[in-house]
Amino acid sequence: MISVRVNLGARSYNIYIGNGILAGLGSWVRECADGEQALLVSNRKVLSLYGPMVSNSLAEHGYRVVSVEIGDGEKYKNMATLEKLYDQAYSSGLDRHSPIIALGGGVVGDVAGLAAATYLRGVPFVQVPTSLLAQVDSSVGGKVAVNHPRGKNIIGAFYQPTLVVADTRALRTLPPREIKCALAELIKYGIIGSAGFFNWLEENIDKLLALHEGALVYAVAAACKSKAQVVEEDETEQGRRAILNLGHTAGHAIETLSGYGVFCHGEAVAIGTAAAARLAEAMGLLPADQARRIVDLLNRAGLPISLPPTLDSDKMIAVMRRDKKSHAGKLAFVLPLAIGSVQVCDDLPEELIRQVLF
């Protein structure tokens, strides 16, 4: 097992990463939440696979567990689902010491996290990510949100978890598409801050696709360490943390315009990352051979690298202007300067973006 510490003063927490560690959840939760009840949030499939083990572990350490099932998929990351969690928390008598535990992927973590951040003005929040995407990205860093019909993640908060437990054994039940989607975020970490990790991914991408246990544990830990360093420097995304949004300007616009669920998040981010590499190359910021390596690795991971032809370019530009990195309607992208180094570039020429993306 590997332990990663996220150092944020009073909001610091541990991330435990390993194979077959889920049975130990109750003891770790008890160390950081002294309530008598726990609200376990999950979807039907994950709850059927891991709910009994998690509930038993929590019960063994003194918790009365109340499970609540939410819908599976991005379309359920909304205010209606959030209200369902509030209703269950209230009817179950949760108090400020009672943890809300997210058992599942990014959607479960986002909705449960926003519930934890706002119910009684904040209760302990435990992330138990069971998807590779959640293990390497969304479960770490404290960004929680739900979607609005007009935009992704525009209703949310910064609320750090009390604990993260990532059991890579849970990844065995994932469909291949979900594994591929998560690889987009892993590749992102290599591009934004570690040429060495990017090189490792080039050498080990096939092992990750085959769910090689040692490779998975190493990759999840490396991603968590990378994200922890960025979050420690800029917890609330006032500056440096924006680099974590590589590929997300175009990616979020693709998700919004296509309808949530048409593209998985990682697929949209992969298209956005390839677009960022091509933009950087066209602007003379990124050497052509490095842009090619980025696009090639995304392609080897089985991810899309081009915008779907059905997307309306005018609508795409309009949505990207409302991206959270943008200011006064100017188009802003995180662009790679080299593998291992990126910067936020604002006020990009619309004509160049249209030329490269469309």
GROMACS .gro file of C-alpha atoms in nm:
model
  358
    1MET     CA    1   0.000   0.000   0.000
    2ILE     CA    2   0.113   0.355  -0.076
    3SER     CA    3   0.013   0.656   0.132
    4VAL     CA    4   0.009   1.011  -0.007
    5ARG     CA    5  -0.037   1.309   0.223
    6VAL     CA    6  -0.210   1.624   0.100
    7ASN     CA    7  -0.077   1.904   0.320
    8LEU     CA    8  -0.333   2.180   0.362
    9GLY     CA    9  -0.296   2.275   0.727
   10ALA     CA   10  -0.614   2.193   0.920
   11ARG     CA   11  -0.764   2.046   0.602
   12SER     CA   12  -0.481   1.796   0.542
   13TYR     CA   13  -0.570   1.435   0.466
   14ASN     CA   14  -0.429   1.100   0.361
   15ILE     CA   15  -0.480   0.908   0.038
   16TYR     CA   16  -0.436   0.532   0.070
   17ILE     CA   17  -0.369   0.343  -0.254
   18GLY     CA   18  -0.337  -0.034  -0.284
   19ASN     CA   19  -0.477  -0.363  -0.405
   20GLY     CA   20  -0.743  -0.517  -0.181
   21ILE     CA   21  -0.744  -0.252   0.092
   22LEU     CA   22  -1.117  -0.173   0.097
   23ALA     CA   23  -1.189  -0.398   0.395
   24GLY     CA   24  -0.982  -0.162   0.612
   25LEU     CA   25  -1.200   0.140   0.537
   26GLY     CA   26  -1.384   0.146   0.870
   27SER     CA   27  -1.069   0.187   1.079
   28TRP     CA   28  -0.945   0.478   0.868
   29VAL     CA   29  -1.284   0.651   0.874
   30ARG     CA   30  -1.303   0.615   1.252
   31GLU     CA   31  -0.970   0.795   1.285
   32CYS     CA   32  -1.114   1.109   1.126
   33ALA     CA   33  -1.490   1.106   1.196
   34ASP     CA   34  -1.630   1.030   1.541
   35GLY     CA   35  -2.001   1.023   1.457
   36GLU     CA   36  -2.239   0.734   1.516
   37GLN     CA   37  -2.388   0.727   1.165
   38ALA     CA   38  -2.252   0.722   0.812
   39LEU     CA   39  -2.434   0.803   0.489
   40LEU     CA   40  -2.302   0.577   0.213
   41VAL     CA   41  -2.369   0.717  -0.136
   42SER     CA   42  -2.328   0.496  -0.441
   43ASN     CA   43  -2.496   0.373  -0.758
   44ARG     CA   44  -2.672   0.040  -0.799
   45LYS     CA   45  -2.387  -0.153  -0.962
   46VAL     CA   46  -2.113  -0.038  -0.726
   47LEU     CA   47  -2.336  -0.080  -0.423
   48SER     CA   48  -2.408  -0.440  -0.521
   49LEU     CA   49  -2.038  -0.515  -0.568
   50TYR     CA   50  -1.882  -0.338  -0.270
   51GLY     CA   51  -2.165  -0.213  -0.050
   52PRO     CA   52  -2.171  -0.516   0.184
   53MET     CA   53  -1.793  -0.509   0.240
   54VAL     CA   54  -1.788  -0.136   0.304
   55SER     CA   55  -2.097  -0.143   0.529
   56ASN     CA   56  -1.957  -0.431   0.734
   57SER     CA   57  -1.624  -0.255   0.778
   58LEU     CA   58  -1.797   0.062   0.892
   59ALA     CA   59  -2.032  -0.129   1.125
   60GLU     CA   60  -1.737  -0.308   1.283
   61HIS     CA   61  -1.605   0.033   1.385
   62GLY     CA   62  -1.926   0.159   1.539
   63TYR     CA   63  -2.115   0.323   1.254
   64ARG     CA   64  -2.481   0.279   1.176
   65VAL     CA   65  -2.475   0.281   0.797
   66VAL     CA   66  -2.750   0.432   0.585
   67SER     CA   67  -2.709   0.361   0.214
   68VAL     CA   68  -2.856   0.581  -0.058
   69GLU     CA   69  -2.852   0.483  -0.424
   70ILE     CA   70  -2.828   0.744  -0.698
   71GLY     CA   71  -2.848   0.713  -1.075
   72ASP     CA   72  -2.543   0.612  -1.275
   73GLY     CA   73  -2.405   0.866  -1.520
   74GLU     CA   74  -2.336   1.234  -1.576
   75LYS     CA   75  -2.704   1.313  -1.634
   76TYR     CA   76  -2.768   1.241  -1.264
   77LYS     CA   77  -2.511   1.495  -1.148
   78ASN     CA   78  -2.777   1.754  -1.086
   79MET     CA   79  -2.975   1.942  -0.823
   80ALA     CA   80  -3.246   1.675  -0.807
   81THR     CA   81  -2.993   1.412  -0.699
   82LEU     CA   82  -2.838   1.654  -0.452
   83GLU     CA   83  -3.180   1.718  -0.296
   84LYS     CA   84  -3.231   1.342  -0.266
   85LEU     CA   85  -2.914   1.322  -0.055
   86TYR     CA   86  -3.026   1.611   0.165
   87ASP     CA   87  -3.361   1.438   0.223
   88GLN     CA   88  -3.192   1.111   0.320
   89ALA     CA   89  -2.939   1.283   0.545
   90TYR     CA   90  -3.213   1.472   0.727
   91SER     CA   91  -3.449   1.177   0.766
   92SER     CA   92  -3.161   0.961   0.893
   93GLY     CA   93  -3.066   1.214   1.158
   94LEU     CA   94  -2.710   1.280   1.040
   95ASP     CA   95  -2.524   1.531   1.255
   96ARG     CA   96  -2.206   1.731   1.196
   97HIS     CA   97  -1.987   1.439   1.306
   98SER     CA   98  -2.148   1.190   1.068
   99PRO     CA   99  -1.944   1.123   0.752
  100ILE     CA  100  -2.087   1.117   0.403
  101ILE     CA  101  -1.899   0.848   0.212
  102ALA     CA  102  -1.881   0.848  -0.168
  103LEU     CA  103  -1.841   0.495  -0.301
  104GLY     CA  104  -1.815   0.508  -0.679
  105GLY     CA  105  -1.685   0.717  -0.965
  106GLY     CA  106  -1.664   1.087  -1.030
  107VAL     CA  107  -2.037   1.154  -1.042
  108VAL     CA  108  -2.093   0.993  -0.703
  109GLY     CA  109  -1.797   1.180  -0.558
  110ASP     CA  110  -1.906   1.516  -0.695
  111VAL     CA  111  -2.267   1.496  -0.576
  112ALA     CA  112  -2.186   1.340  -0.239
  113GLY     CA  113  -1.907   1.593  -0.190
  114LEU     CA  114  -2.133   1.889  -0.255
  115ALA     CA  115  -2.387   1.742  -0.015
  116ALA     CA  116  -2.115   1.704   0.249
  117ALA     CA  117  -1.994   2.060   0.189
  118THR     CA  118  -2.339   2.213   0.236
  119TYR     CA  119  -2.541   1.987   0.467
  120LEU     CA  120  -2.534   2.145   0.814
  121ARG     CA  121  -2.267   2.376   0.663
  122GLY     CA  122  -2.024   2.089   0.633
  123VAL     CA  123  -1.984   1.729   0.753
  124PRO     CA  124  -1.688   1.487   0.716
  125PHE     CA  125  -1.647   1.367   0.359
  126VAL     CA  126  -1.478   1.039   0.261
  127GLN     CA  127  -1.391   0.951  -0.098
  128VAL     CA  128  -1.378   0.582  -0.194
  129PRO     CA  129  -1.324   0.603  -0.572
  130THR     CA  130  -1.395   0.283  -0.764
  131SER     CA  131  -1.325   0.411  -1.116
  132LEU     CA  132  -0.975   0.479  -1.245
  133LEU     CA  133  -1.073   0.831  -1.347
  134ALA     CA  134  -1.189   0.911  -0.995
  135GLN     CA  135  -0.882   0.749  -0.838
  136VAL     CA  136  -0.635   0.951  -1.042
  137ASP     CA  137  -0.819   1.282  -1.053
  138SER     CA  138  -1.163   1.377  -0.924
  139SER     CA  139  -1.139   1.223  -0.575
  140VAL     CA  140  -0.835   1.437  -0.487
  141GLY     CA  141  -0.828   1.812  -0.445
  142GLY     CA  142  -1.165   1.909  -0.303
  143LYS     CA  143  -1.358   2.027  -0.609
  144VAL     CA  144  -1.721   1.915  -0.581
  145ALA     CA  145  -2.007   2.020  -0.805
  146VAL     CA  146  -2.324   1.942  -0.995
  147ASN     CA  147  -2.411   2.040  -1.349
  148HIS     CA  148  -2.665   2.291  -1.473
  149PRO     CA  149  -2.845   2.252  -1.806
  150ARG     CA  150  -2.641   2.545  -1.937
  151GLY     CA  151  -2.299   2.435  -1.816
  152LYS     CA  152  -2.088   2.167  -1.649
  153ASN     CA  153  -1.982   2.200  -1.284
  154ILE     CA  154  -2.110   2.556  -1.245
  155ILE     CA  155  -2.277   2.486  -0.908
  156GLY     CA  156  -2.009   2.373  -0.667
  157ALA     CA  157  -1.757   2.435  -0.394
  158PHE     CA  158  -1.403   2.368  -0.279
  159TYR     CA  159  -1.441   2.114   0.001
  160GLN     CA  160  -1.154   1.883   0.087
  161PRO     CA  161  -1.223   1.519   0.174
  162THR     CA  162  -1.130   1.394   0.517
  163LEU     CA  163  -0.989   1.075   0.368
  164VAL     CA  164  -0.941   0.905   0.029
  165VAL     CA  165  -0.914   0.526  -0.008
  166ALA     CA  166  -0.835   0.399  -0.360
  167ASP     CA  167  -0.850   0.022  -0.398
  168THR     CA  168  -0.718  -0.072  -0.742
  169ARG     CA  169  -0.880  -0.415  -0.716
  170ALA     CA  170  -1.212  -0.242  -0.781
  171LEU     CA  171  -1.091  -0.150  -1.130
  172ARG     CA  172  -1.121  -0.512  -1.246
  173THR     CA  173  -1.496  -0.474  -1.289
  174LEU     CA  174  -1.475  -0.166  -1.512
  175PRO     CA  175  -1.554  -0.181  -1.883
  176PRO     CA  176  -1.258  -0.108  -2.114
  177ARG     CA  177  -1.402   0.228  -2.217
  178GLU     CA  178  -1.381   0.359  -1.861
  179ILE     CA  179  -1.018   0.255  -1.831
  180LYS     CA  180  -0.934   0.433  -2.156
  181CYS     CA  181  -1.117   0.747  -2.043
  182ALA     CA  182  -0.909   0.763  -1.726
  183LEU     CA  183  -0.586   0.739  -1.922
  184ALA     CA  184  -0.655   1.087  -2.062
  185GLU     CA  185  -0.614   1.233  -1.713
  186LEU     CA  186  -0.302   1.024  -1.645
  187ILE     CA  187  -0.147   1.152  -1.968
  188LYS     CA  188  -0.241   1.504  -1.859
  189TYR     CA  189  -0.029   1.471  -1.545
  190GLY     CA  190   0.273   1.376  -1.752
  191ILE     CA  191   0.224   1.677  -1.980
  192ILE     CA  192   0.171   1.937  -1.708
  193GLY     CA  193   0.456   1.851  -1.476
  194SER     CA  194   0.654   1.532  -1.528
  195ALA     CA  195   0.832   1.436  -1.847
  196GLY     CA  196   0.955   1.128  -1.661
  197PHE     CA  197   0.599   1.011  -1.590
  198PHE     CA  198   0.503   1.081  -1.952
  199ASN     CA  199   0.796   0.864  -2.065
  200TRP     CA  200   0.681   0.592  -1.823
  201LEU     CA  201   0.331   0.609  -1.970
  202GLU     CA  202   0.468   0.570  -2.322
  203GLU     CA  203   0.644   0.252  -2.207
  204ASN     CA  204   0.359   0.114  -1.994
  205ILE     CA  205   0.034   0.220  -2.162
  206ASP     CA  206  -0.035  -0.138  -2.272
  207LYS     CA  207   0.009  -0.265  -1.914
  208LEU     CA  208  -0.244  -0.012  -1.790
  209LEU     CA  209  -0.493  -0.111  -2.058
  210ALA     CA  210  -0.444  -0.473  -1.946
  211LEU     CA  211  -0.502  -0.374  -1.578
  212HIS     CA  212  -0.156  -0.484  -1.466
  213GLU     CA  213  -0.176  -0.452  -1.087
  214GLY     CA  214   0.169  -0.307  -1.021
  215ALA     CA  215   0.136  -0.057  -1.304
  216LEU     CA  216  -0.205   0.057  -1.180
  217VAL     CA  217  -0.090   0.118  -0.823
  218TYR     CA  218   0.217   0.307  -0.945
  219ALA     CA  219   0.017   0.521  -1.188
  220VAL     CA  220  -0.257   0.610  -0.938
  221ALA     CA  221   0.001   0.704  -0.674
  222ALA     CA  222   0.202   0.912  -0.922
  223ALA     CA  223  -0.109   1.101  -1.033
  224CYS     CA  224  -0.219   1.164  -0.673
  225LYS     CA  225   0.127   1.294  -0.579
  226SER     CA  226   0.130   1.524  -0.881
  227LYS     CA  227  -0.215   1.663  -0.810
  228ALA     CA  228  -0.142   1.697  -0.437
  229GLN     CA  229   0.159   1.918  -0.513
  230VAL     CA  230  -0.047   2.148  -0.732
  231VAL     CA  231  -0.337   2.165  -0.484
  232GLU     CA  232  -0.101   2.241  -0.195
  233GLU     CA  233   0.028   2.542  -0.388
  234ASP     CA  234  -0.313   2.668  -0.501
  235GLU     CA  235  -0.608   2.508  -0.325
  236THR     CA  236  -0.884   2.727  -0.468
  237GLU     CA  237  -0.761   2.768  -0.825
  238GLN     CA  238  -0.645   3.128  -0.804
  239GLY     CA  239  -0.338   3.063  -1.017
  240ARG     CA  240  -0.126   2.751  -1.065
  241ARG     CA  241  -0.409   2.501  -1.015
  242ALA     CA  242  -0.556   2.611  -1.346
  243ILE     CA  243  -0.292   2.396  -1.520
  244LEU     CA  244  -0.493   2.092  -1.411
  245ASN     CA  245  -0.749   2.203  -1.669
  246LEU     CA  246  -0.531   2.106  -1.965
  247GLY     CA  247  -0.771   1.976  -2.229
  248HIS     CA  248  -1.075   2.090  -2.036
  249THR     CA  249  -1.159   2.414  -2.221
  250ALA     CA  250  -1.255   2.230  -2.536
  251GLY     CA  251  -1.342   1.915  -2.338
  252HIS     CA  252  -1.614   2.074  -2.126
  253ALA     CA  253  -1.758   2.247  -2.433
  254ILE     CA  254  -1.776   1.913  -2.613
  255GLU     CA  255  -1.957   1.755  -2.318
  256THR     CA  256  -2.200   2.046  -2.290
  257LEU     CA  257  -2.289   2.060  -2.660
  258SER     CA  258  -2.299   1.685  -2.718
  259GLY     CA  259  -2.519   1.622  -2.417
  260TYR     CA  260  -2.376   1.477  -2.098
  261GLY     CA  261  -2.303   1.110  -2.144
  262VAL     CA  262  -2.245   1.104  -2.521
  263PHE     CA  263  -1.872   1.139  -2.461
  264CYS     CA  264  -1.726   1.025  -2.133
  265HIS     CA  265  -1.525   1.296  -1.957
  266GLY     CA  266  -1.191   1.140  -2.046
  267GLU     CA  267  -1.279   1.118  -2.415
  268ALA     CA  268  -1.370   1.487  -2.421
  269VAL     CA  269  -1.051   1.577  -2.233
  270ALA     CA  270  -0.845   1.369  -2.478
  271ILE     CA  271  -0.987   1.563  -2.772
  272GLY     CA  272  -0.921   1.887  -2.585
  273THR     CA  273  -0.565   1.784  -2.499
  274ALA     CA  274  -0.487   1.695  -2.860
  275ALA     CA  275  -0.635   2.029  -2.964
  276ALA     CA  276  -0.419   2.212  -2.708
  277ALA     CA  277  -0.107   2.038  -2.840
  278ARG     CA  278  -0.192   2.134  -3.198
  279LEU     CA  279  -0.268   2.493  -3.095
  280ALA     CA  280   0.062   2.518  -2.909
  281GLU     CA  281   0.248   2.381  -3.210
  282ALA     CA  282   0.071   2.624  -3.446
  283MET     CA  283   0.167   2.915  -3.219
  284GLY     CA  284   0.531   2.807  -3.208
  285LEU     CA  285   0.515   2.724  -2.837
  286LEU     CA  286   0.557   2.346  -2.861
  287PRO     CA  287   0.804   2.157  -3.082
  288ALA     CA  288   0.632   1.950  -3.350
  289ASP     CA  289   0.788   1.623  -3.234
  290GLN     CA  290   0.651   1.672  -2.881
  291ALA     CA  291   0.306   1.762  -3.010
  292ARG     CA  292   0.315   1.442  -3.213
  293ARG     CA  293   0.416   1.236  -2.907
  294ILE     CA  294   0.121   1.375  -2.710
  295VAL     CA  295  -0.130   1.299  -2.984
  296ASP     CA  296   0.024   0.957  -3.050
  297LEU     CA  297   0.003   0.855  -2.683
  298LEU     CA  298  -0.362   0.958  -2.663
  299ASN     CA  299  -0.426   0.755  -2.977
  300ARG     CA  300  -0.240   0.450  -2.838
  301ALA     CA  301  -0.462   0.473  -2.530
  302GLY     CA  302  -0.762   0.422  -2.757
  303LEU     CA  303  -0.889   0.777  -2.712
  304PRO     CA  304  -1.041   1.013  -2.971
  305ILE     CA  305  -0.813   1.295  -3.086
  306SER     CA  306  -1.037   1.501  -3.316
  307LEU     CA  307  -1.354   1.702  -3.270
  308PRO     CA  308  -1.672   1.531  -3.386
  309PRO     CA  309  -1.776   1.686  -3.720
  310THR     CA  310  -2.132   1.733  -3.598
  311LEU     CA  311  -2.034   2.003  -3.347
  312ASP     CA  312  -2.132   2.357  -3.442
  313SER     CA  313  -1.815   2.571  -3.441
  314ASP     CA  314  -1.996   2.892  -3.342
  315LYS     CA  315  -2.163   2.724  -3.045
  316MET     CA  316  -1.833   2.562  -2.948
  317ILE     CA  317  -1.656   2.900  -2.943
  318ALA     CA  318  -1.940   3.055  -2.744
  319VAL     CA  319  -1.927   2.785  -2.476
  320MET     CA  320  -1.547   2.807  -2.453
  321ARG     CA  321  -1.574   3.183  -2.395
  322ARG     CA  322  -1.768   3.104  -2.077
  323ASP     CA  323  -1.500   2.867  -1.949
  324LYS     CA  324  -1.394   2.943  -1.591
  325LYS     CA  325  -1.038   3.027  -1.706
  326SER     CA  326  -1.171   3.293  -1.942
  327HIS     CA  327  -1.192   3.658  -1.845
  328ALA     CA  328  -1.417   3.916  -2.011
  329GLY     CA  329  -1.512   3.665  -2.279
  330LYS     CA  330  -1.156   3.608  -2.400
  331LEU     CA  331  -1.061   3.257  -2.511
  332ALA     CA  332  -0.820   3.093  -2.266
  333PHE     CA  333  -0.644   2.758  -2.294
  334VAL     CA  334  -0.384   2.566  -2.097
  335LEU     CA  335  -0.114   2.500  -2.358
  336PRO     CA  336   0.194   2.276  -2.338
  337LEU     CA  337   0.532   2.444  -2.384
  338ALA     CA  338   0.709   2.108  -2.362
  339ILE     CA  339   0.623   1.767  -2.226
  340GLY     CA  340   0.636   1.840  -1.853
  341SER     CA  341   0.559   2.214  -1.876
  342VAL     CA  342   0.243   2.412  -1.952
  343GLN     CA  343   0.105   2.762  -1.912
  344VAL     CA  344  -0.234   2.932  -1.922
  345CYS     CA  345  -0.266   3.141  -2.237
  346ASP     CA  346  -0.552   3.388  -2.258
  347ASP     CA  347  -0.691   3.603  -2.536
  348LEU     CA  348  -0.609   3.347  -2.805
  349PRO     CA  349  -0.703   3.449  -3.160
  350GLU     CA  350  -1.041   3.304  -3.250
  351GLU     CA  351  -0.934   3.264  -3.613
  352LEU     CA  352  -0.641   3.039  -3.513
  353ILE     CA  353  -0.861   2.831  -3.283
  354ARG     CA  354  -1.112   2.778  -3.562
  355GLN     CA  355  -0.833   2.687  -3.803
  356VAL     CA  356  -0.674   2.430  -3.570
  357LEU     CA  357  -0.983   2.282  -3.402
  358PHE     CA  358  -1.226   2.271  -3.691
   0.00000   0.00000   0.00000
